[in-house]
CSV table of C-alpha atoms and ligand atoms in Angstrom, one decimal:
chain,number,residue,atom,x,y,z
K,99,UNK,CA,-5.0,18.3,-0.9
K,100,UNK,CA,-4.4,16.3,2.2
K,101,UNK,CA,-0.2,15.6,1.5
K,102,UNK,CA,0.4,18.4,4.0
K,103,UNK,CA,1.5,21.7,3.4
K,104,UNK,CA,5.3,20.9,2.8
K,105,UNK,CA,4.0,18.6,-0.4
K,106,UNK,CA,2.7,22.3,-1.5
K,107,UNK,CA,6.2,24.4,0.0
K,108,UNK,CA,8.2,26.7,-2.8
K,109,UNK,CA,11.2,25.6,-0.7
K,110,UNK,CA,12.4,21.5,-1.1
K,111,UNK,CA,14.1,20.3,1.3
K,112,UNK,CA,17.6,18.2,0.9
K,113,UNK,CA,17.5,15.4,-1.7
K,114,UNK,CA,19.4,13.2,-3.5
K,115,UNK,CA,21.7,15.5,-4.8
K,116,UNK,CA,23.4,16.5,-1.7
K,117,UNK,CA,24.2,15.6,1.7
K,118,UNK,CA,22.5,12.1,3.2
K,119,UNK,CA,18.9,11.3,4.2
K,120,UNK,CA,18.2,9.4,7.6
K,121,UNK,CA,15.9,6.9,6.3
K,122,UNK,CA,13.8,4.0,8.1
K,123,UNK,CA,12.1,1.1,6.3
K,124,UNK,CA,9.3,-0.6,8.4
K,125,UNK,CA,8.7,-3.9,6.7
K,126,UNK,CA,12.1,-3.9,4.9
K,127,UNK,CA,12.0,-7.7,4.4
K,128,UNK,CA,8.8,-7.7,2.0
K,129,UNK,CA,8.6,-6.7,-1.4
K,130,UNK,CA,8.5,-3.2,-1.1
K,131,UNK,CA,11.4,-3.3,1.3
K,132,UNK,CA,13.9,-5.1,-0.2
K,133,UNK,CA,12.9,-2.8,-3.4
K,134,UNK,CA,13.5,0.5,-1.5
K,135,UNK,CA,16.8,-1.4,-0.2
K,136,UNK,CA,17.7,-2.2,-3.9
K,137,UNK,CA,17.7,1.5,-4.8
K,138,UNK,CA,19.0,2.8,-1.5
K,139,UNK,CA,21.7,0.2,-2.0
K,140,UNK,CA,22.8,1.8,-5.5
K,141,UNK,CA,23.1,5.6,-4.1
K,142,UNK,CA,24.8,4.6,-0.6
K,143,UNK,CA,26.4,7.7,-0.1
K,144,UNK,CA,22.8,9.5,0.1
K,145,UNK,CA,21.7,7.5,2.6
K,146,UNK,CA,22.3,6.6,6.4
K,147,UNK,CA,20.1,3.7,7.3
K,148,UNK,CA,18.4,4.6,10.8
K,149,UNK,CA,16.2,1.3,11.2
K,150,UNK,CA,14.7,-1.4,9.5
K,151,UNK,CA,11.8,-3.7,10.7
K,152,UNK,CA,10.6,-7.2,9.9
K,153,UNK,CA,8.0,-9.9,11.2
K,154,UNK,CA,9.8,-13.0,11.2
K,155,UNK,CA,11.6,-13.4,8.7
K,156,UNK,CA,15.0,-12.8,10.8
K,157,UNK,CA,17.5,-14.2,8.3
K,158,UNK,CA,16.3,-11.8,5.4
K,159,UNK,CA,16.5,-9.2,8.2
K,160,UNK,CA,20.4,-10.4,9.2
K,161,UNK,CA,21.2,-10.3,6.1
K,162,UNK,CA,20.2,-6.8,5.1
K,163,UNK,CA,21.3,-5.5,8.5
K,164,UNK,CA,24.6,-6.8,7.8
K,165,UNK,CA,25.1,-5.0,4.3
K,166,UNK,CA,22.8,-2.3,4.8
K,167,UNK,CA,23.8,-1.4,8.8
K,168,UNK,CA,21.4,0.2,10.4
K,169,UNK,CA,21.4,1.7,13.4
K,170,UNK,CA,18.7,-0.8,14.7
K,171,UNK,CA,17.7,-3.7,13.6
K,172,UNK,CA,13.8,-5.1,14.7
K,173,UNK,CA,11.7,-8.3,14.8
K,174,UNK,CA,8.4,-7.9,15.5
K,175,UNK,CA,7.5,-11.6,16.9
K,176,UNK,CA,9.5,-11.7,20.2
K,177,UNK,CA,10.1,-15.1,19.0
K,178,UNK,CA,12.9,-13.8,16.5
K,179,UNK,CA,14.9,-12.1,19.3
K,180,UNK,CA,17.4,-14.7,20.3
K,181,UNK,CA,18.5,-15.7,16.2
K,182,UNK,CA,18.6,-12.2,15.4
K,183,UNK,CA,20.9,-11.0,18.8
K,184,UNK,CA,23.2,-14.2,17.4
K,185,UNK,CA,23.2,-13.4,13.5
K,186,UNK,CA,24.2,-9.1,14.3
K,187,UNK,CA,26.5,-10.0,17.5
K,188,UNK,CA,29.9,-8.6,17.2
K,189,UNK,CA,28.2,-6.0,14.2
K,190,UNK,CA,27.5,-3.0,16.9
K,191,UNK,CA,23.8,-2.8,15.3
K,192,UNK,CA,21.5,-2.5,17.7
K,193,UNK,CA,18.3,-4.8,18.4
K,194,UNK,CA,15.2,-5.1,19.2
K,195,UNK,CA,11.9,-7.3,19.2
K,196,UNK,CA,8.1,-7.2,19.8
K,197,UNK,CA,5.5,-4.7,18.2
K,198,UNK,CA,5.8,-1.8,20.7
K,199,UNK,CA,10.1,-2.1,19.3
K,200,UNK,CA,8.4,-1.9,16.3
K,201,UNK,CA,6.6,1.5,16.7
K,202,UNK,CA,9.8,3.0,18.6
K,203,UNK,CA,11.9,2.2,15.6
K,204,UNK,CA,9.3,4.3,13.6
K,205,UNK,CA,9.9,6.7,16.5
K,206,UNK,CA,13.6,7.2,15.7
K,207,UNK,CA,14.6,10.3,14.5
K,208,UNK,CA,14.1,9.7,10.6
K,209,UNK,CA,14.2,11.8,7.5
K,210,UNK,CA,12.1,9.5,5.5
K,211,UNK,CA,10.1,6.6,6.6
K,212,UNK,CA,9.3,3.6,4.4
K,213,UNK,CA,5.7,2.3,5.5
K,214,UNK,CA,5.5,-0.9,3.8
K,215,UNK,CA,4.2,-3.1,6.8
K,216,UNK,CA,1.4,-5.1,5.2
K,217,UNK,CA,-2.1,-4.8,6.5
K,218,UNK,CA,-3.6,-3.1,9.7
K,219,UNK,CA,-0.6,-4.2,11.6
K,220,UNK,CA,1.2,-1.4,9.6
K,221,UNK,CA,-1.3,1.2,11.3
K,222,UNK,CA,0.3,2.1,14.9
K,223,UNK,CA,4.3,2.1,13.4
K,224,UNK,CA,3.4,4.2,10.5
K,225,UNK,CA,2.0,7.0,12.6
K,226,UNK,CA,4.4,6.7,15.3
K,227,UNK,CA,6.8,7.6,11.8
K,228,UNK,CA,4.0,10.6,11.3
K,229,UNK,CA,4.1,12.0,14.7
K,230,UNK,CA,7.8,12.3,14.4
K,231,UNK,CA,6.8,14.1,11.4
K,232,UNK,CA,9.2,12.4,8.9
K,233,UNK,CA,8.8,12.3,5.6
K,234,UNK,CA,6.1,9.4,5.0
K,235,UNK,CA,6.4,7.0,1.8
K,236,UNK,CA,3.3,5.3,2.5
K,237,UNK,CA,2.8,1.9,0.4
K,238,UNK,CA,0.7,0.3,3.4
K,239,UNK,CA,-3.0,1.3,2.0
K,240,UNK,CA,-4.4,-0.5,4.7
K,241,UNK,CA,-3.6,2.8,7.3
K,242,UNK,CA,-5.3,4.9,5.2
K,243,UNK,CA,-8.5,2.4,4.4
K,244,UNK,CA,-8.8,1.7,8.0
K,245,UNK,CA,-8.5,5.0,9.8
K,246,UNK,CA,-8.0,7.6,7.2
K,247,UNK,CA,-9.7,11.2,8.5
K,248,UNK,CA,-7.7,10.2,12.0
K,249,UNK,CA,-4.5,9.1,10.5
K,250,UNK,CA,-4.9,12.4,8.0
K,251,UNK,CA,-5.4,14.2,11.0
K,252,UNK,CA,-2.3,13.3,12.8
K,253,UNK,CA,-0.3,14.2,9.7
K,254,UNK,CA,-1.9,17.6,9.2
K,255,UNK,CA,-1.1,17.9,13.2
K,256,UNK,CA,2.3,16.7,12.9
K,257,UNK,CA,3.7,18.8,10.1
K,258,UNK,CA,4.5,15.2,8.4
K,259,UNK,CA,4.3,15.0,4.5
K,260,UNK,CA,2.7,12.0,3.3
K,261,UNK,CA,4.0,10.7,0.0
K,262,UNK,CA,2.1,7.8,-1.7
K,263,UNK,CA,4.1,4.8,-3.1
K,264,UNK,CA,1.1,2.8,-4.3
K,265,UNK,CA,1.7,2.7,-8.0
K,266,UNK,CA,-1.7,4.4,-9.1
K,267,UNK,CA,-1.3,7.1,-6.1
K,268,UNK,CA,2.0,7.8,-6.9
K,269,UNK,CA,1.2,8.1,-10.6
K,270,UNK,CA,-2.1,10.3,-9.5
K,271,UNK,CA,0.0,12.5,-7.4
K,272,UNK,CA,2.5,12.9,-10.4
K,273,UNK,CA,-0.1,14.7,-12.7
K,274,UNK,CA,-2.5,16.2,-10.4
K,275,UNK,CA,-3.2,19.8,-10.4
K,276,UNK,CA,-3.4,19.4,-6.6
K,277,UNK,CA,-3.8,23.6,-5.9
K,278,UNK,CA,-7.0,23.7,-8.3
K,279,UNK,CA,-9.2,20.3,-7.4
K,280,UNK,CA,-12.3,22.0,-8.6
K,281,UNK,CA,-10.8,22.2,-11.9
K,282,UNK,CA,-10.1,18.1,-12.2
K,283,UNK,CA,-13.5,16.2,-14.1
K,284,UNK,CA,-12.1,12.5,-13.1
K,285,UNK,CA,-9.7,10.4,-11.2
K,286,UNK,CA,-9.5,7.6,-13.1
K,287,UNK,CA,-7.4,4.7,-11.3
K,288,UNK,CA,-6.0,1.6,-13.8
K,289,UNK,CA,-6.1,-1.8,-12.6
K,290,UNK,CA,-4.5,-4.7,-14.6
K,291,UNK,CA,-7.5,-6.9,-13.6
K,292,UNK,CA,-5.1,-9.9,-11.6
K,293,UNK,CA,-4.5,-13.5,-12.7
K,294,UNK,CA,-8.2,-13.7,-13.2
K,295,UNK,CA,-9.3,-11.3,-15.2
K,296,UNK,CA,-10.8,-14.2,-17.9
K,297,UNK,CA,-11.1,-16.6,-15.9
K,298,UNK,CA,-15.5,-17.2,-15.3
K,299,UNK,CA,-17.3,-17.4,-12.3
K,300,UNK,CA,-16.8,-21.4,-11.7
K,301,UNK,CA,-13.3,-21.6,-12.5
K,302,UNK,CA,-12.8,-18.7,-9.7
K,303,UNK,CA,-14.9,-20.7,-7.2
K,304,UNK,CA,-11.8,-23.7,-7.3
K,305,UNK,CA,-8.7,-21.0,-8.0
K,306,UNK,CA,-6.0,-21.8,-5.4
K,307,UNK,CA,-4.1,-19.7,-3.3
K,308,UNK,CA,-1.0,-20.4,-5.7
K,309,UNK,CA,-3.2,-18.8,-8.6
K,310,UNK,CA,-4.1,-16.4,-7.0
K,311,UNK,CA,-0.9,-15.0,-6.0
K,312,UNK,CA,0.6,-15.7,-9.6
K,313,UNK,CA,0.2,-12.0,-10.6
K,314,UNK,CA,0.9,-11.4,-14.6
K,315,UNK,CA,2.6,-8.2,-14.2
K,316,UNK,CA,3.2,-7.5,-10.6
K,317,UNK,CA,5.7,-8.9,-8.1
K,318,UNK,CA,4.1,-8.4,-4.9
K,319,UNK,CA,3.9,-9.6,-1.6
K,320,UNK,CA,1.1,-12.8,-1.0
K,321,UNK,CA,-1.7,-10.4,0.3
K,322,UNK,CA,-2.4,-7.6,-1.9
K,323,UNK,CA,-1.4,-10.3,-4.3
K,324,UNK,CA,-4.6,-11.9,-3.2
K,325,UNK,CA,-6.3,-8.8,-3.2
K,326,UNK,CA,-5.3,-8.0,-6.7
K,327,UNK,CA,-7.0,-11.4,-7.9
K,328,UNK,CA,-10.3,-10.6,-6.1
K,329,UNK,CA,-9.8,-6.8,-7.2
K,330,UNK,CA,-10.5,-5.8,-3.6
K,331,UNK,CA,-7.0,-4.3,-4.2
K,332,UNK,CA,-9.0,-1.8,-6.5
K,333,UNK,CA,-11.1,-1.0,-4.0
K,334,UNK,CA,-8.9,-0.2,-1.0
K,335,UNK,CA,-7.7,2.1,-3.7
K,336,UNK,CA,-10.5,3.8,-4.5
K,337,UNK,CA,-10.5,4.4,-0.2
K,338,UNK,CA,-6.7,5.4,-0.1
K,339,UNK,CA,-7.4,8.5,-3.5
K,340,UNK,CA,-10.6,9.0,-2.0
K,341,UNK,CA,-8.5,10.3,1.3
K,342,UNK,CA,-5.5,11.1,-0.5
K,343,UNK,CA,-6.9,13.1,-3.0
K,344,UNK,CA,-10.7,14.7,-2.0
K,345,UNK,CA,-12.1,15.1,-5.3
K,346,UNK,CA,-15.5,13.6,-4.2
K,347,UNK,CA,-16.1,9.6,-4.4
K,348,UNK,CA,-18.2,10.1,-7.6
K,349,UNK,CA,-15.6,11.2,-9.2
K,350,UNK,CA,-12.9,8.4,-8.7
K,351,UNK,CA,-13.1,5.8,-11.6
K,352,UNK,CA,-12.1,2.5,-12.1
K,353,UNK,CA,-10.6,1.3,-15.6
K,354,UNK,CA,-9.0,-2.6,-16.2
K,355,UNK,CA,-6.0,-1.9,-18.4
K,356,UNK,CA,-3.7,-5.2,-18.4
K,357,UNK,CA,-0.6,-3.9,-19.3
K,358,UNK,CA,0.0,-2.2,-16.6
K,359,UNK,CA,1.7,0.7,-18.3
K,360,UNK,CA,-0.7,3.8,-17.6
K,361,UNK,CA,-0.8,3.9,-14.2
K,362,UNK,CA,-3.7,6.1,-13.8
K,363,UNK,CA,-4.8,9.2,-15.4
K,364,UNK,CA,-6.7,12.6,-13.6
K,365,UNK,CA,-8.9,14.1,-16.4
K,366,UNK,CA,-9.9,17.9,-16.5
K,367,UNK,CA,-12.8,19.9,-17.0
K,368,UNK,CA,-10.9,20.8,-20.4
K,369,UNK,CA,-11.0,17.4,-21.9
K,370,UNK,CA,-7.2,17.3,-21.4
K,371,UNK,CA,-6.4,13.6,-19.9
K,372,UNK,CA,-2.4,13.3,-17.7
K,373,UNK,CA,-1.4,10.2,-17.1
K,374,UNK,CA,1.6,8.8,-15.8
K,375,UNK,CA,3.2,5.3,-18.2
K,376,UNK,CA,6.1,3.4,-16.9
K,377,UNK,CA,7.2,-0.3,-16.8
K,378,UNK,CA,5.3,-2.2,-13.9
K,379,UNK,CA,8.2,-1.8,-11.7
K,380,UNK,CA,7.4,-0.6,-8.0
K,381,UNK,CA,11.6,1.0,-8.3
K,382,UNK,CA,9.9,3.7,-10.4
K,383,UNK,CA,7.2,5.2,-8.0
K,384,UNK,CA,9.7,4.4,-4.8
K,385,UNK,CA,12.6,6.3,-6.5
K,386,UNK,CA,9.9,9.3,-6.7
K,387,UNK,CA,9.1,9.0,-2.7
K,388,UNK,CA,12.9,8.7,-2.1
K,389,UNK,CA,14.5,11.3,-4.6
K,390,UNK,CA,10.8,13.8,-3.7
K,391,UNK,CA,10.6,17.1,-4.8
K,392,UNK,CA,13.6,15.8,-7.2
K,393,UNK,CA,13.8,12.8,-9.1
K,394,UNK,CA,17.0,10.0,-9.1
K,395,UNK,CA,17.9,7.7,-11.5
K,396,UNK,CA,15.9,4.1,-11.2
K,397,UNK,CA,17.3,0.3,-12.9
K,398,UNK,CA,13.6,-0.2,-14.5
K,399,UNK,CA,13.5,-1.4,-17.3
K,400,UNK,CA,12.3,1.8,-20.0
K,401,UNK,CA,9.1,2.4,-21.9
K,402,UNK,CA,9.2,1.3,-25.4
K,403,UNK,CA,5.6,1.9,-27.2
K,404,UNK,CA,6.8,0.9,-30.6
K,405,UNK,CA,7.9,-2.7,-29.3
K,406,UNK,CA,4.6,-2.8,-26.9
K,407,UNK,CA,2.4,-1.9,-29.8
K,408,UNK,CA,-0.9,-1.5,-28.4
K,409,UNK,CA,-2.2,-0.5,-24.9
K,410,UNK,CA,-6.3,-2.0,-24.2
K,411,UNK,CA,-8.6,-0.8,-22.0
K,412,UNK,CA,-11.9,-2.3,-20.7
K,413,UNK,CA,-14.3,-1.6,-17.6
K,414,UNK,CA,-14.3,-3.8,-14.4
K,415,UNK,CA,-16.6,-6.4,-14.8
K,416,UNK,CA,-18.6,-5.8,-11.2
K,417,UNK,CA,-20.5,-9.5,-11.3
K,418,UNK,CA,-17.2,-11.3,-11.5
K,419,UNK,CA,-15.5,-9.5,-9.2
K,420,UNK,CA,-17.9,-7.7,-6.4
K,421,UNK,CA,-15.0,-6.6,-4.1
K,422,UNK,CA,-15.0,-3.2,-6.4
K,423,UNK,CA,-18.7,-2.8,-5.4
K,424,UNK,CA,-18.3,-3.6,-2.0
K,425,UNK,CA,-15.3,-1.2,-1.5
K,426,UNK,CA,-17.3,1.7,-3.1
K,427,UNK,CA,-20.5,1.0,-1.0
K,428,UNK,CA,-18.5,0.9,2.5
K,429,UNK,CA,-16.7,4.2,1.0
K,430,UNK,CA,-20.3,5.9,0.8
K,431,UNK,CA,-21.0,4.6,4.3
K,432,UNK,CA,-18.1,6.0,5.3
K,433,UNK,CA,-18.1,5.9,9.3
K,434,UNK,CA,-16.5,2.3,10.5
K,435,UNK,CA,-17.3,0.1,7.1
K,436,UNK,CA,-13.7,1.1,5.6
K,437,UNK,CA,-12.4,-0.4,8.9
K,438,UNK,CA,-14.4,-2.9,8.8
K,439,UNK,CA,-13.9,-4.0,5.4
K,440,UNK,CA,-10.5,-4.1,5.8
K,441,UNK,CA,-10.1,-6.2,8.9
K,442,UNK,CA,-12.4,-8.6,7.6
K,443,UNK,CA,-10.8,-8.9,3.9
K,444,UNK,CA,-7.6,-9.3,5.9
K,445,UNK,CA,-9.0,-12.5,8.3
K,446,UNK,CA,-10.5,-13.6,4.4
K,447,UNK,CA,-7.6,-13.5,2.3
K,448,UNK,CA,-5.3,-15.0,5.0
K,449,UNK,CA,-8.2,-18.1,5.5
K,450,UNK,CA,-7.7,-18.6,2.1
K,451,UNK,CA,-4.0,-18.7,1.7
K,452,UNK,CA,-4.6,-21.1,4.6
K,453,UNK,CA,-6.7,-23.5,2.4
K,454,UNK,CA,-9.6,-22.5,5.2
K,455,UNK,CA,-11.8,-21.0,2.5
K,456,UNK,CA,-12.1,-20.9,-1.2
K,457,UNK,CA,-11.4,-17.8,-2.9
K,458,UNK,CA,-14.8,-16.7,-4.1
K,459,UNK,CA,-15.4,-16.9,0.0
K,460,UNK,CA,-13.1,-14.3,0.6
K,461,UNK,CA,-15.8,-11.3,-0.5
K,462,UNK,CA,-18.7,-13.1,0.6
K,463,UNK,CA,-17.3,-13.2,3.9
K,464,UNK,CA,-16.3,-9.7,4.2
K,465,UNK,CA,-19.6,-8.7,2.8
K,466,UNK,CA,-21.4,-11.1,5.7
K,467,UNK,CA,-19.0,-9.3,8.4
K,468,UNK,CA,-20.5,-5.8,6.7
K,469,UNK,CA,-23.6,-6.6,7.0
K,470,UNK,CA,-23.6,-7.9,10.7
K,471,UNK,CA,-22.1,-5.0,11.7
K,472,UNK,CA,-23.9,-2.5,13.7
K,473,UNK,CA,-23.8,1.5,13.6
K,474,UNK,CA,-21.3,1.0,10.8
K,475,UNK,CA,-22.4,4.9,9.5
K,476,UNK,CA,-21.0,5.9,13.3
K,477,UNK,CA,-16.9,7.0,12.6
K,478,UNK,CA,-14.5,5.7,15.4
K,479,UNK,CA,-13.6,9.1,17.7
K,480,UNK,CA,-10.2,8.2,18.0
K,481,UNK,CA,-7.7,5.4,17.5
K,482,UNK,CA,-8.8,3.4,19.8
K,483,UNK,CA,-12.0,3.2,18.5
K,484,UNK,CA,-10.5,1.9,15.5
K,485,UNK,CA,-8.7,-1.1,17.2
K,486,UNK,CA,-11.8,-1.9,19.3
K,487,UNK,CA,-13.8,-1.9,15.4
K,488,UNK,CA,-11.4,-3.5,14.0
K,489,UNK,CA,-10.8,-6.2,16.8
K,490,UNK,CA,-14.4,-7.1,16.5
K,491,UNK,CA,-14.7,-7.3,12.8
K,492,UNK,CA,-11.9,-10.0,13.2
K,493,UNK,CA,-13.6,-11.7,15.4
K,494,UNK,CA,-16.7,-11.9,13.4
K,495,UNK,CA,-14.6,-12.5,10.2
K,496,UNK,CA,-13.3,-15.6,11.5
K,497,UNK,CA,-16.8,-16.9,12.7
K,498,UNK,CA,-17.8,-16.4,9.0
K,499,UNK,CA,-14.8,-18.7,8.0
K,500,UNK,CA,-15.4,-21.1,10.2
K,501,UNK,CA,-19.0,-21.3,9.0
K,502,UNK,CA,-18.2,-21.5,5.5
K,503,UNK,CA,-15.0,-22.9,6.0
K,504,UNK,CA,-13.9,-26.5,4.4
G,711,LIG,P1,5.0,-8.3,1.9
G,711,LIG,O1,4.1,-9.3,2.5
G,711,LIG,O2,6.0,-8.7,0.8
G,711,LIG,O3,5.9,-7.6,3.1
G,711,LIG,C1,5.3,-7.2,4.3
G,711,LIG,C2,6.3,-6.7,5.2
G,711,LIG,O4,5.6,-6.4,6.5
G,711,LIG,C3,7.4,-7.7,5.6
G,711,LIG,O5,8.6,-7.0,5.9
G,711,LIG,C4,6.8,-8.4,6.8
G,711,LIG,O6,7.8,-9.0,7.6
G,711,LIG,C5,6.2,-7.2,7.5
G,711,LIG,N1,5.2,-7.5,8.5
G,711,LIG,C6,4.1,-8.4,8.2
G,711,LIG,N2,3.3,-8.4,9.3
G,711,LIG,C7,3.9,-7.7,10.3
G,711,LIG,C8,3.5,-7.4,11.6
G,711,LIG,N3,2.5,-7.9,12.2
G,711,LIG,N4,4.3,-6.5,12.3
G,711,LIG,C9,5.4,-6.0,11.7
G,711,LIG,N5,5.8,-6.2,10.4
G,711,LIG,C10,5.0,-7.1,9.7
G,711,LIG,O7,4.1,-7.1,1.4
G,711,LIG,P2,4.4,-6.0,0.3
G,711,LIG,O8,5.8,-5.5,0.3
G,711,LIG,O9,3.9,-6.6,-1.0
G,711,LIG,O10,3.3,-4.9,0.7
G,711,LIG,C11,3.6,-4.1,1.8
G,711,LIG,C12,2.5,-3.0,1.7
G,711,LIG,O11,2.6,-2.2,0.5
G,711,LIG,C13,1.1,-3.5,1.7
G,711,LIG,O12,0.2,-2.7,2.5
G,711,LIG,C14,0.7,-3.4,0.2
G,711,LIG,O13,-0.7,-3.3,0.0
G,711,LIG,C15,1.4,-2.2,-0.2
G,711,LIG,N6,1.8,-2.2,-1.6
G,711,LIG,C16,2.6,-3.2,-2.1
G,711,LIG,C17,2.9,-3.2,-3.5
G,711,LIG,C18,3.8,-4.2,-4.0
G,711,LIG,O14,4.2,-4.1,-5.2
G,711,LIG,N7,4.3,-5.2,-3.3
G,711,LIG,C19,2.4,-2.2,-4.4
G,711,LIG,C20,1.6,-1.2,-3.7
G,711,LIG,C21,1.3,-1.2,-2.4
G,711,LIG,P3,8.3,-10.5,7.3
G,711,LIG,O15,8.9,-10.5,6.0
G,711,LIG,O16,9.2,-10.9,8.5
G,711,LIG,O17,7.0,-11.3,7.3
């Protein structure tokens, strides 16, 4: 299993229970963030906040500098700088701005690192927070999706341990025998099928961007929110377990389960079926990465069968929603068609939350940036082959919106 060797060590280190944890949250003004604040928040003596990060929202980040104090405070647009200096002055916190700040904050000496940066941007902090080899929750899928063998191989290099936040990963993780692969049948990942999961082809084709982020069980940022509607969310999945856990593509599954209370399952070649249930509360999976190899106590709501009755299942429909297919098919390429994919799903969804494009668009675009892409079977040699893939399937992206833009 690729969580590094400490995720497989017969000696845990400090948790919870004793002493404090130096702990960084890179995107701390999102959704994931201000969850991981939340708990951190009710078990202040186990924590000492090193740093936390945002992109522009600089009065969420005052705020949360000013209860939470941190050692540093960031803003990634340089535009940010002057209201944050003015909202922390007098506090002794100290600041910083621009996206190299960014990646030194992830630099900082940290226990455990919150990666919950949305989208490729997340890439170059998070493994700045590897090669310090600090604990890694990793909730930004996008790193993986985009450069997973290199970013796998920096945390193998760096000693790092890699723990997965994303619901379903965190859930997989949980109940996977991860010392005896060859003994698991299935990974089967659930997906609650997004705001659209009845809606038919033609009512999609009009869906706006305030639909679309009107999740029924999640509350998420506005991207993967997005990508949860077109379930290309599903499919950046299936690329994060296919990385994270290296069962063999074929045998990661896909189920629609709309409750959202199974939050995957890994079958065995017994016919024995572990799953992990909770209530669709990222707290839970976030108090795991925090409290990891122990557990701590989490304000979720609790798991009442009896008053939730009945649990339904149903497979992805793959003609309504072709992001799964699409996801899976650049997975078997393998090479540069996960970066790709990503960067051009990323230029996509944000075209549409921009009223560019319409949100059946946002796949056929990503599938027309696929398929103009040369040599995709070729894998990047290092990072910067990423970036320079990447870079270009932006730049393509956004010719394919402007095409079949409005
Ligand atoms: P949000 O959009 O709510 O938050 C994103 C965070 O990243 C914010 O702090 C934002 O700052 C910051 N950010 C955005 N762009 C940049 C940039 N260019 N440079 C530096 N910081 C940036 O996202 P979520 O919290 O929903 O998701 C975060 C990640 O976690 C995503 O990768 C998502 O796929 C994953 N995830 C989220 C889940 C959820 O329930 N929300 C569940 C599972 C995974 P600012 O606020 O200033 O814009």
């Amino acid at each position: 299993m690729a969580l590094t060797a400490e995720a497989q060590s017969d000696s845990p280190t400090e948790v919870i229970a004793a002493g404090t944890k130096a702990v960084t949250i890179l995107g701390s003004t999102g959704s994931i963030g201000c969850s991981t604040l939340d708990l951190i928040g009710r078990n202040r003596s186990h924590f000492d906040l090193v740093a936390l990060t945002a992109h522009r929202n600089v009065r969420t980040l005052i705020e949360q500098a000013r209860e939470y104090r941190p050692r540093l405070a960031v803003v990634a647009d340089p535009a940010g700088y002057p209201e944050l200096k003015a909202g922390l002055a007098g506090t002794g916190i100290e600041i910083a701005a621009g996206a190299e700040a960014v990646i030194a904050a992830a630099s900082q000496p940290a226990d455990w690192v919150m990666a919950a940066i949305v989208g490729a941007a997340g890439l170059a902090p998070t493994l700045a927070a590897v090669k310090q080899g600090a604990c890694v929750a990793l909730a930004n899928k996008e790193c993986l999706v985009s450069a997973g063998p290199l970013f796998l191989k920096e945390v193998n290099g760096s000693g790092a341990t890699l723990l997965p936040v994303d619901s379903e990963h965190n859930a997989i993780f949980q109940v996977l025998d991860a010392n005896r692969l060859e003994s698991v049948e299935r990974i089967v990942l659930t997906a609650s099928g997004g705001p659209f999961r009845t809606w038919n082809a033609a009512e999609m084709a009009v869906a706006t961007p305030a639909q679309a982020v009107a999740h029924p069980r999640w509350d998420m940022g506005a991207k993967i929110s997005v990508d949860s509607a077109t379930l290309m969310n599903k499919g950046l999945e299936l690329i994060e377990a296919h990385y994270l856990f290296p069962v063999g593509e074929e045998r990661l599954d896909v189920v629609i389960h709309p409750e959202s209370i199974v939050h995957s399952m890994v079958a065995y070649i017994d016919g024995s079926v572990l799953a992990q249930l909770g209530m669709p509360d990222m707290r839970t999976p976030i108090a795991y990465t925090l409290a990891w190899p122990r557990r701590m106590a989490a304000p979720t709501a609790r798991l009442d069968l009896a008053q939730i009755g009945q649990l339904t299942f149903e497979a992805p429909d793959l003609k309504r929603f072709p992001a799964l297919t699409l996801a899976r098919e650049a997975l078997r390429t393998a090479g540069g068609a996960p970066t790709v994919l990503n960067a051009a799903n990323e230029v996509a969804v944000a075209a549409f939350l921009a009223g560019r494009i319409g949100f059946s668009e946002i796949v056929t675009v990503t599938a027309a940036v696929l398929g103009h892409t040369e040599a995709l079977g070729t894998a990047p040699a290092d990072l910067a082959g990423v970036y320079e893939l990447d870079r270009i399937a932006r730049i393509r992206a956004e010719e394919m919106v402007q095409k079949s833009g409005r």
